[in-house]
Structures are given as structure tokens and as C-alpha cells.
Amino acid sequence: IVPGAVAVTYTIEWTTGVDYSGWATGKTFRVGDILEFKYGSSHTVDVVDKAGYDGCDASSSTENHSDGDTKIDLKTVGINYFICSTPGHCRTNGGMKLAVNVVAGSAGPPATPTPPSSTPGTPTTPESPPSGGSPTPTTPTPGAGSTSPPPPPKASGASKGVMSYVLVGVS
């Protein structure tokens, strides 16, 4: 599978006494991934800037959540900061604060795949004759009774399906 072609959902048990910087270490977060915070009614998830993260201050947060199951789409490259704004939770026991570095996601498949011009092992033929006006002669295949090249393959649903399948990186 092409890295980043499929979004990953990271589930976070959002509670006190957890080392969230250790949890994030070694993980690669990409634009399009989702952080799902699961937490009790005494907690919140606030999206803050670096100053809010460092000072455990949610007064200028851009998002505030308290529903117990919050899904946040990672939309921007760079460090994203999250804290619990319940008094004392961000500062005590390692702190309920999380910083994740988000990198660009890989480009997905194009909107409309282009069918292949020929199938593997099938020779291609010129689209138009050379400027001299007559087609280029071809070398006959041993055992074949004709010197004409085979016609180009016709696009079919099967070849388009295979192309789409290959474009998403499955082999």
C-alpha cells in the first residue's frame, strides 16, 4: 500500500498520569490522519497553539471538546497541540497534553485513471503513418501468416479496473 494513501485513526485514552510525549514518539502522523480522544466527563480536549501548550492555557484555543469521544482530523503540516483544560490536569502527573508533528500525506490516485495504451507483452503500433504517407513495415512474427501488426488493444472495464487497482498501490 502506498504510504499515506489511507488515513490512520489513532485512538488515545485521554486521562491523567499518561506520558503522551512518549506515546507519540516513533509514530508518523500525516495530513488526513485522525486522532480519536476517548475520555471521561471530567476531561476536555482543547486545540491550542505552542504558547497554550507550554503554559497549559486554553483561553485562546481554536477548538474545545467535552463529549468523551472526540475525533480530530489532522489538516495541517506542522506541530499540532492538544491539552485538557480541566484545572490541574495539564500540569500534574506528566500532564494531559499532547503535541504531534504532522507531515504531508502522500498523493493519492488521480481522480480519473488513464487506461494503459497497450497490455504488457503486446507491441504498440504508430497512431499515424510517418510523413512519407505510408505505414512503416513491421517484421513478421515467425509462424504468422501476416506482416500486418496486430491492432492496438481496446480499452475494457477489466483493463481500467486493473489500472485503478495498481494506482492505489496494491500489487
JSON list of C-alpha atoms in Angstrom, two decimals:
[
{"chain": "A", "resi": 1, "resn": "ILE", "atom": "CA", "xyz": [0.00, 0.00, 0.00]},
{"chain": "A", "resi": 2, "resn": "VAL", "atom": "CA", "xyz": [1.21, 3.48, -0.80]},
{"chain": "A", "resi": 3, "resn": "PRO", "atom": "CA", "xyz": [2.18, 5.20, 2.48]},
{"chain": "A", "resi": 4, "resn": "GLY", "atom": "CA", "xyz": [-0.32, 7.84, 3.44]},
{"chain": "A", "resi": 5, "resn": "ALA", "atom": "CA", "xyz": [-2.89, 6.81, 0.82]},
{"chain": "A", "resi": 6, "resn": "VAL", "atom": "CA", "xyz": [-5.19, 5.61, 3.58]},
{"chain": "A", "resi": 7, "resn": "ALA", "atom": "CA", "xyz": [-5.90, 7.69, 6.67]},
{"chain": "A", "resi": 8, "resn": "VAL", "atom": "CA", "xyz": [-4.97, 6.17, 10.01]},
{"chain": "A", "resi": 9, "resn": "THR", "atom": "CA", "xyz": [-7.07, 6.69, 13.14]},
{"chain": "A", "resi": 10, "resn": "TYR", "atom": "CA", "xyz": [-5.05, 6.88, 16.36]},
{"chain": "A", "resi": 11, "resn": "THR", "atom": "CA", "xyz": [-7.10, 6.17, 19.48]},
{"chain": "A", "resi": 12, "resn": "ILE", "atom": "CA", "xyz": [-5.94, 7.99, 22.61]},
{"chain": "A", "resi": 13, "resn": "GLU", "atom": "CA", "xyz": [-7.17, 7.07, 26.07]},
{"chain": "A", "resi": 14, "resn": "TRP", "atom": "CA", "xyz": [-7.17, 10.67, 27.36]},
{"chain": "A", "resi": 15, "resn": "THR", "atom": "CA", "xyz": [-6.61, 10.54, 31.11]},
{"chain": "A", "resi": 16, "resn": "THR", "atom": "CA", "xyz": [-4.23, 11.77, 33.81]},
{"chain": "A", "resi": 17, "resn": "GLY", "atom": "CA", "xyz": [-0.94, 10.00, 34.55]},
{"chain": "A", "resi": 18, "resn": "VAL", "atom": "CA", "xyz": [-0.04, 9.13, 30.94]},
{"chain": "A", "resi": 19, "resn": "ASP", "atom": "CA", "xyz": [3.18, 10.16, 29.19]},
{"chain": "A", "resi": 20, "resn": "TYR", "atom": "CA", "xyz": [1.69, 11.41, 25.92]},
{"chain": "A", "resi": 21, "resn": "SER", "atom": "CA", "xyz": [5.03, 12.58, 24.51]},
{"chain": "A", "resi": 22, "resn": "GLY", "atom": "CA", "xyz": [6.28, 9.00, 24.88]},
{"chain": "A", "resi": 23, "resn": "TRP", "atom": "CA", "xyz": [3.10, 7.73, 23.22]},
{"chain": "A", "resi": 24, "resn": "ALA", "atom": "CA", "xyz": [3.66, 9.95, 20.18]},
{"chain": "A", "resi": 25, "resn": "THR", "atom": "CA", "xyz": [7.36, 9.05, 19.82]},
{"chain": "A", "resi": 26, "resn": "GLY", "atom": "CA", "xyz": [8.04, 6.85, 16.81]},
{"chain": "A", "resi": 27, "resn": "LYS", "atom": "CA", "xyz": [4.66, 7.46, 15.18]},
{"chain": "A", "resi": 28, "resn": "THR", "atom": "CA", "xyz": [4.32, 9.23, 11.85]},
{"chain": "A", "resi": 29, "resn": "PHE", "atom": "CA", "xyz": [1.23, 11.41, 11.70]},
{"chain": "A", "resi": 30, "resn": "ARG", "atom": "CA", "xyz": [0.13, 12.54, 8.24]},
{"chain": "A", "resi": 31, "resn": "VAL", "atom": "CA", "xyz": [-2.34, 15.10, 6.95]},
{"chain": "A", "resi": 32, "resn": "GLY", "atom": "CA", "xyz": [-5.63, 13.21, 6.73]},
{"chain": "A", "resi": 33, "resn": "ASP", "atom": "CA", "xyz": [-5.00, 11.01, 9.78]},
{"chain": "A", "resi": 34, "resn": "ILE", "atom": "CA", "xyz": [-7.44, 11.20, 12.68]},
{"chain": "A", "resi": 35, "resn": "LEU", "atom": "CA", "xyz": [-6.81, 11.47, 16.42]},
{"chain": "A", "resi": 36, "resn": "GLU", "atom": "CA", "xyz": [-9.67, 9.95, 18.39]},
{"chain": "A", "resi": 37, "resn": "PHE", "atom": "CA", "xyz": [-9.63, 11.01, 22.04]},
{"chain": "A", "resi": 38, "resn": "LYS", "atom": "CA", "xyz": [-11.68, 8.83, 24.44]},
{"chain": "A", "resi": 39, "resn": "TYR", "atom": "CA", "xyz": [-12.16, 10.31, 27.90]},
{"chain": "A", "resi": 40, "resn": "GLY", "atom": "CA", "xyz": [-14.41, 10.72, 30.92]},
{"chain": "A", "resi": 41, "resn": "SER", "atom": "CA", "xyz": [-16.71, 13.62, 31.75]},
{"chain": "A", "resi": 42, "resn": "SER", "atom": "CA", "xyz": [-14.08, 15.36, 33.91]},
{"chain": "A", "resi": 43, "resn": "HIS", "atom": "CA", "xyz": [-11.78, 15.93, 30.90]},
{"chain": "A", "resi": 44, "resn": "THR", "atom": "CA", "xyz": [-11.69, 18.11, 27.79]},
{"chain": "A", "resi": 45, "resn": "VAL", "atom": "CA", "xyz": [-9.71, 18.22, 24.56]},
{"chain": "A", "resi": 46, "resn": "ASP", "atom": "CA", "xyz": [-8.63, 21.70, 23.53]},
{"chain": "A", "resi": 47, "resn": "VAL", "atom": "CA", "xyz": [-6.68, 22.50, 20.38]},
{"chain": "A", "resi": 48, "resn": "VAL", "atom": "CA", "xyz": [-4.12, 25.17, 21.28]},
{"chain": "A", "resi": 49, "resn": "ASP", "atom": "CA", "xyz": [-1.02, 26.87, 19.92]},
{"chain": "A", "resi": 50, "resn": "LYS", "atom": "CA", "xyz": [2.51, 26.32, 21.30]},
{"chain": "A", "resi": 51, "resn": "ALA", "atom": "CA", "xyz": [2.08, 29.03, 23.95]},
{"chain": "A", "resi": 52, "resn": "GLY", "atom": "CA", "xyz": [-1.16, 27.43, 25.14]},
{"chain": "A", "resi": 53, "resn": "TYR", "atom": "CA", "xyz": [0.54, 24.04, 25.21]},
{"chain": "A", "resi": 54, "resn": "ASP", "atom": "CA", "xyz": [3.60, 25.27, 27.11]},
{"chain": "A", "resi": 55, "resn": "GLY", "atom": "CA", "xyz": [1.53, 27.27, 29.62]},
{"chain": "A", "resi": 56, "resn": "CYS", "atom": "CA", "xyz": [-1.40, 24.81, 29.87]},
{"chain": "A", "resi": 57, "resn": "ASP", "atom": "CA", "xyz": [-3.68, 27.68, 28.88]},
{"chain": "A", "resi": 58, "resn": "ALA", "atom": "CA", "xyz": [-6.79, 27.03, 26.79]},
{"chain": "A", "resi": 59, "resn": "SER", "atom": "CA", "xyz": [-8.03, 30.64, 26.77]},
{"chain": "A", "resi": 60, "resn": "SER", "atom": "CA", "xyz": [-7.05, 31.06, 23.10]},
{"chain": "A", "resi": 61, "resn": "SER", "atom": "CA", "xyz": [-7.87, 27.53, 21.94]},
{"chain": "A", "resi": 62, "resn": "THR", "atom": "CA", "xyz": [-9.25, 27.10, 18.43]},
{"chain": "A", "resi": 63, "resn": "GLU", "atom": "CA", "xyz": [-11.40, 24.08, 19.36]},
{"chain": "A", "resi": 64, "resn": "ASN", "atom": "CA", "xyz": [-12.93, 22.90, 22.66]},
{"chain": "A", "resi": 65, "resn": "HIS", "atom": "CA", "xyz": [-14.40, 19.42, 23.08]},
{"chain": "A", "resi": 66, "resn": "SER", "atom": "CA", "xyz": [-16.01, 17.67, 26.05]},
{"chain": "A", "resi": 67, "resn": "ASP", "atom": "CA", "xyz": [-18.15, 14.92, 24.51]},
{"chain": "A", "resi": 68, "resn": "GLY", "atom": "CA", "xyz": [-15.97, 11.99, 25.68]},
{"chain": "A", "resi": 69, "resn": "ASP", "atom": "CA", "xyz": [-15.23, 10.74, 22.15]},
{"chain": "A", "resi": 70, "resn": "THR", "atom": "CA", "xyz": [-13.61, 13.45, 20.05]},
{"chain": "A", "resi": 71, "resn": "LYS", "atom": "CA", "xyz": [-12.27, 12.85, 16.53]},
{"chain": "A", "resi": 72, "resn": "ILE", "atom": "CA", "xyz": [-9.89, 15.47, 15.20]},
{"chain": "A", "resi": 73, "resn": "ASP", "atom": "CA", "xyz": [-8.79, 15.41, 11.56]},
{"chain": "A", "resi": 74, "resn": "LEU", "atom": "CA", "xyz": [-5.14, 16.37, 11.13]},
{"chain": "A", "resi": 75, "resn": "LYS", "atom": "CA", "xyz": [-5.39, 19.00, 8.39]},
{"chain": "A", "resi": 76, "resn": "THR", "atom": "CA", "xyz": [-2.15, 20.98, 8.53]},
{"chain": "A", "resi": 77, "resn": "VAL", "atom": "CA", "xyz": [1.53, 20.15, 8.33]},
{"chain": "A", "resi": 78, "resn": "GLY", "atom": "CA", "xyz": [3.49, 21.06, 11.46]},
{"chain": "A", "resi": 79, "resn": "ILE", "atom": "CA", "xyz": [3.10, 20.52, 15.18]},
{"chain": "A", "resi": 80, "resn": "ASN", "atom": "CA", "xyz": [-0.48, 20.26, 16.46]},
{"chain": "A", "resi": 81, "resn": "TYR", "atom": "CA", "xyz": [-1.06, 20.84, 20.20]},
{"chain": "A", "resi": 82, "resn": "PHE", "atom": "CA", "xyz": [-3.78, 19.46, 22.47]},
{"chain": "A", "resi": 83, "resn": "ILE", "atom": "CA", "xyz": [-4.41, 19.91, 26.21]},
{"chain": "A", "resi": 84, "resn": "CYS", "atom": "CA", "xyz": [-7.03, 19.10, 28.83]},
{"chain": "A", "resi": 85, "resn": "SER", "atom": "CA", "xyz": [-8.32, 22.41, 30.19]},
{"chain": "A", "resi": 86, "resn": "THR", "atom": "CA", "xyz": [-9.69, 20.96, 33.44]},
{"chain": "A", "resi": 87, "resn": "PRO", "atom": "CA", "xyz": [-7.79, 22.79, 36.21]},
{"chain": "A", "resi": 88, "resn": "GLY", "atom": "CA", "xyz": [-4.65, 20.90, 37.19]},
{"chain": "A", "resi": 89, "resn": "HIS", "atom": "CA", "xyz": [-4.92, 18.15, 34.56]},
{"chain": "A", "resi": 90, "resn": "CYS", "atom": "CA", "xyz": [-2.46, 19.63, 32.07]},
{"chain": "A", "resi": 91, "resn": "ARG", "atom": "CA", "xyz": [0.20, 20.39, 34.70]},
{"chain": "A", "resi": 92, "resn": "THR", "atom": "CA", "xyz": [0.09, 17.37, 37.05]},
{"chain": "A", "resi": 93, "resn": "ASN", "atom": "CA", "xyz": [1.25, 13.76, 36.68]},
{"chain": "A", "resi": 94, "resn": "GLY", "atom": "CA", "xyz": [3.10, 14.33, 33.42]},
{"chain": "A", "resi": 95, "resn": "GLY", "atom": "CA", "xyz": [0.22, 16.44, 32.19]},
{"chain": "A", "resi": 96, "resn": "MET", "atom": "CA", "xyz": [-2.67, 15.81, 29.86]},
{"chain": "A", "resi": 97, "resn": "LYS", "atom": "CA", "xyz": [-1.02, 17.47, 26.90]},
{"chain": "A", "resi": 98, "resn": "LEU", "atom": "CA", "xyz": [-0.08, 16.09, 23.52]},
{"chain": "A", "resi": 99, "resn": "ALA", "atom": "CA", "xyz": [1.99, 17.50, 20.67]},
{"chain": "A", "resi": 100, "resn": "VAL", "atom": "CA", "xyz": [2.06, 15.66, 17.34]},
{"chain": "A", "resi": 101, "resn": "ASN", "atom": "CA", "xyz": [4.21, 16.52, 14.36]},
{"chain": "A", "resi": 102, "resn": "VAL", "atom": "CA", "xyz": [2.14, 16.17, 11.19]},
{"chain": "A", "resi": 103, "resn": "VAL", "atom": "CA", "xyz": [3.83, 15.58, 7.83]},
{"chain": "A", "resi": 104, "resn": "ALA", "atom": "CA", "xyz": [2.32, 15.86, 4.36]},
{"chain": "A", "resi": 105, "resn": "GLY", "atom": "CA", "xyz": [0.31, 12.87, 3.24]},
{"chain": "A", "resi": 106, "resn": "SER", "atom": "CA", "xyz": [1.30, 11.02, 0.09]},
{"chain": "A", "resi": 107, "resn": "ALA", "atom": "CA", "xyz": [-0.56, 11.89, -3.07]},
{"chain": "A", "resi": 108, "resn": "GLY", "atom": "CA", "xyz": [-3.45, 9.58, -3.66]},
{"chain": "A", "resi": 109, "resn": "PRO", "atom": "CA", "xyz": [-4.51, 8.14, -7.00]},
{"chain": "A", "resi": 110, "resn": "PRO", "atom": "CA", "xyz": [-5.58, 10.58, -9.70]},
{"chain": "A", "resi": 111, "resn": "ALA", "atom": "CA", "xyz": [-9.29, 11.36, -9.90]},
{"chain": "A", "resi": 112, "resn": "THR", "atom": "CA", "xyz": [-9.67, 9.57, -13.26]},
{"chain": "A", "resi": 113, "resn": "PRO", "atom": "CA", "xyz": [-7.17, 6.85, -14.11]},
{"chain": "A", "resi": 114, "resn": "THR", "atom": "CA", "xyz": [-5.88, 6.75, -17.67]},
{"chain": "A", "resi": 115, "resn": "PRO", "atom": "CA", "xyz": [-6.22, 3.30, -19.26]},
{"chain": "A", "resi": 116, "resn": "PRO", "atom": "CA", "xyz": [-2.97, 1.75, -20.49]},
{"chain": "A", "resi": 117, "resn": "SER", "atom": "CA", "xyz": [-2.17, 2.23, -24.17]},
{"chain": "A", "resi": 118, "resn": "SER", "atom": "CA", "xyz": [-1.29, -1.44, -24.54]},
{"chain": "A", "resi": 119, "resn": "THR", "atom": "CA", "xyz": [-1.28, -4.52, -22.42]},
{"chain": "A", "resi": 120, "resn": "PRO", "atom": "CA", "xyz": [2.07, -5.95, -21.26]},
{"chain": "A", "resi": 121, "resn": "GLY", "atom": "CA", "xyz": [3.72, -8.01, -23.99]},
{"chain": "A", "resi": 122, "resn": "THR", "atom": "CA", "xyz": [1.60, -6.53, -26.79]},
{"chain": "A", "resi": 123, "resn": "PRO", "atom": "CA", "xyz": [3.54, -4.35, -29.22]},
{"chain": "A", "resi": 124, "resn": "THR", "atom": "CA", "xyz": [2.23, -0.87, -29.86]},
{"chain": "A", "resi": 125, "resn": "THR", "atom": "CA", "xyz": [1.51, 0.48, -33.32]},
{"chain": "A", "resi": 126, "resn": "PRO", "atom": "CA", "xyz": [2.04, 4.00, -34.58]},
{"chain": "A", "resi": 127, "resn": "GLU", "atom": "CA", "xyz": [-1.01, 6.26, -34.28]},
{"chain": "A", "resi": 128, "resn": "SER", "atom": "CA", "xyz": [-0.47, 7.72, -37.77]},
{"chain": "A", "resi": 129, "resn": "PRO", "atom": "CA", "xyz": [1.77, 6.92, -40.71]},
{"chain": "A", "resi": 130, "resn": "PRO", "atom": "CA", "xyz": [5.10, 8.73, -40.95]},
{"chain": "A", "resi": 131, "resn": "SER", "atom": "CA", "xyz": [5.31, 11.92, -43.00]},
{"chain": "A", "resi": 132, "resn": "GLY", "atom": "CA", "xyz": [6.06, 9.87, -46.15]},
{"chain": "A", "resi": 133, "resn": "GLY", "atom": "CA", "xyz": [2.41, 8.79, -46.21]},
{"chain": "A", "resi": 134, "resn": "SER", "atom": "CA", "xyz": [2.88, 5.01, -45.98]},
{"chain": "A", "resi": 135, "resn": "PRO", "atom": "CA", "xyz": [2.92, 2.86, -42.86]},
{"chain": "A", "resi": 136, "resn": "THR", "atom": "CA", "xyz": [6.22, 1.59, -41.53]},
{"chain": "A", "resi": 137, "resn": "PRO", "atom": "CA", "xyz": [6.71, -2.08, -42.40]},
{"chain": "A", "resi": 138, "resn": "THR", "atom": "CA", "xyz": [6.91, -4.49, -39.49]},
{"chain": "A", "resi": 139, "resn": "THR", "atom": "CA", "xyz": [8.94, -7.61, -39.04]},
{"chain": "A", "resi": 140, "resn": "PRO", "atom": "CA", "xyz": [6.71, -10.67, -39.29]},
{"chain": "A", "resi": 141, "resn": "THR", "atom": "CA", "xyz": [6.46, -12.94, -36.28]},
{"chain": "A", "resi": 142, "resn": "PRO", "atom": "CA", "xyz": [7.78, -16.45, -37.06]},
{"chain": "A", "resi": 143, "resn": "GLY", "atom": "CA", "xyz": [4.88, -18.70, -37.93]},
{"chain": "A", "resi": 144, "resn": "ALA", "atom": "CA", "xyz": [2.49, -15.80, -38.52]},
{"chain": "A", "resi": 145, "resn": "GLY", "atom": "CA", "xyz": [0.91, -15.55, -41.95]},
{"chain": "A", "resi": 146, "resn": "SER", "atom": "CA", "xyz": [0.62, -11.78, -41.97]},
{"chain": "A", "resi": 147, "resn": "THR", "atom": "CA", "xyz": [3.04, -8.89, -41.97]},
{"chain": "A", "resi": 148, "resn": "SER", "atom": "CA", "xyz": [0.43, -6.50, -40.55]},
{"chain": "A", "resi": 149, "resn": "PRO", "atom": "CA", "xyz": [0.90, -5.55, -36.94]},
{"chain": "A", "resi": 150, "resn": "PRO", "atom": "CA", "xyz": [-1.83, -6.58, -34.53]},
{"chain": "A", "resi": 151, "resn": "PRO", "atom": "CA", "xyz": [-4.43, -3.90, -33.83]},
{"chain": "A", "resi": 152, "resn": "PRO", "atom": "CA", "xyz": [-3.98, -1.93, -30.62]},
{"chain": "A", "resi": 153, "resn": "PRO", "atom": "CA", "xyz": [-5.87, -3.42, -27.68]},
{"chain": "A", "resi": 154, "resn": "LYS", "atom": "CA", "xyz": [-9.27, -1.96, -26.95]},
{"chain": "A", "resi": 155, "resn": "ALA", "atom": "CA", "xyz": [-9.84, -0.42, -23.54]},
{"chain": "A", "resi": 156, "resn": "SER", "atom": "CA", "xyz": [-12.17, -2.52, -21.46]},
{"chain": "A", "resi": 157, "resn": "GLY", "atom": "CA", "xyz": [-13.56, -2.37, -17.96]},
{"chain": "A", "resi": 158, "resn": "ALA", "atom": "CA", "xyz": [-11.08, -5.07, -16.96]},
{"chain": "A", "resi": 159, "resn": "SER", "atom": "CA", "xyz": [-8.02, -3.10, -18.02]},
{"chain": "A", "resi": 160, "resn": "LYS", "atom": "CA", "xyz": [-9.36, 0.05, -16.36]},
{"chain": "A", "resi": 161, "resn": "GLY", "atom": "CA", "xyz": [-10.02, -1.89, -13.17]},
{"chain": "A", "resi": 162, "resn": "VAL", "atom": "CA", "xyz": [-6.51, -3.29, -13.14]},
{"chain": "A", "resi": 163, "resn": "MET", "atom": "CA", "xyz": [-5.09, 0.17, -13.69]},
{"chain": "A", "resi": 164, "resn": "SER", "atom": "CA", "xyz": [-7.11, 1.59, -10.81]},
{"chain": "A", "resi": 165, "resn": "TYR", "atom": "CA", "xyz": [-6.01, -1.29, -8.65]},
{"chain": "A", "resi": 166, "resn": "VAL", "atom": "CA", "xyz": [-2.36, -0.66, -9.44]},
{"chain": "A", "resi": 167, "resn": "LEU", "atom": "CA", "xyz": [-2.67, 3.09, -8.85]},
{"chain": "A", "resi": 168, "resn": "VAL", "atom": "CA", "xyz": [-3.70, 2.61, -5.23]},
{"chain": "A", "resi": 169, "resn": "GLY", "atom": "CA", "xyz": [-0.51, 0.66, -4.71]},
{"chain": "A", "resi": 170, "resn": "VAL", "atom": "CA", "xyz": [-1.83, -2.86, -4.22]},
{"chain": "A", "resi": 171, "resn": "SER", "atom": "CA", "xyz": [0.19, -5.43, -6.00]}
]
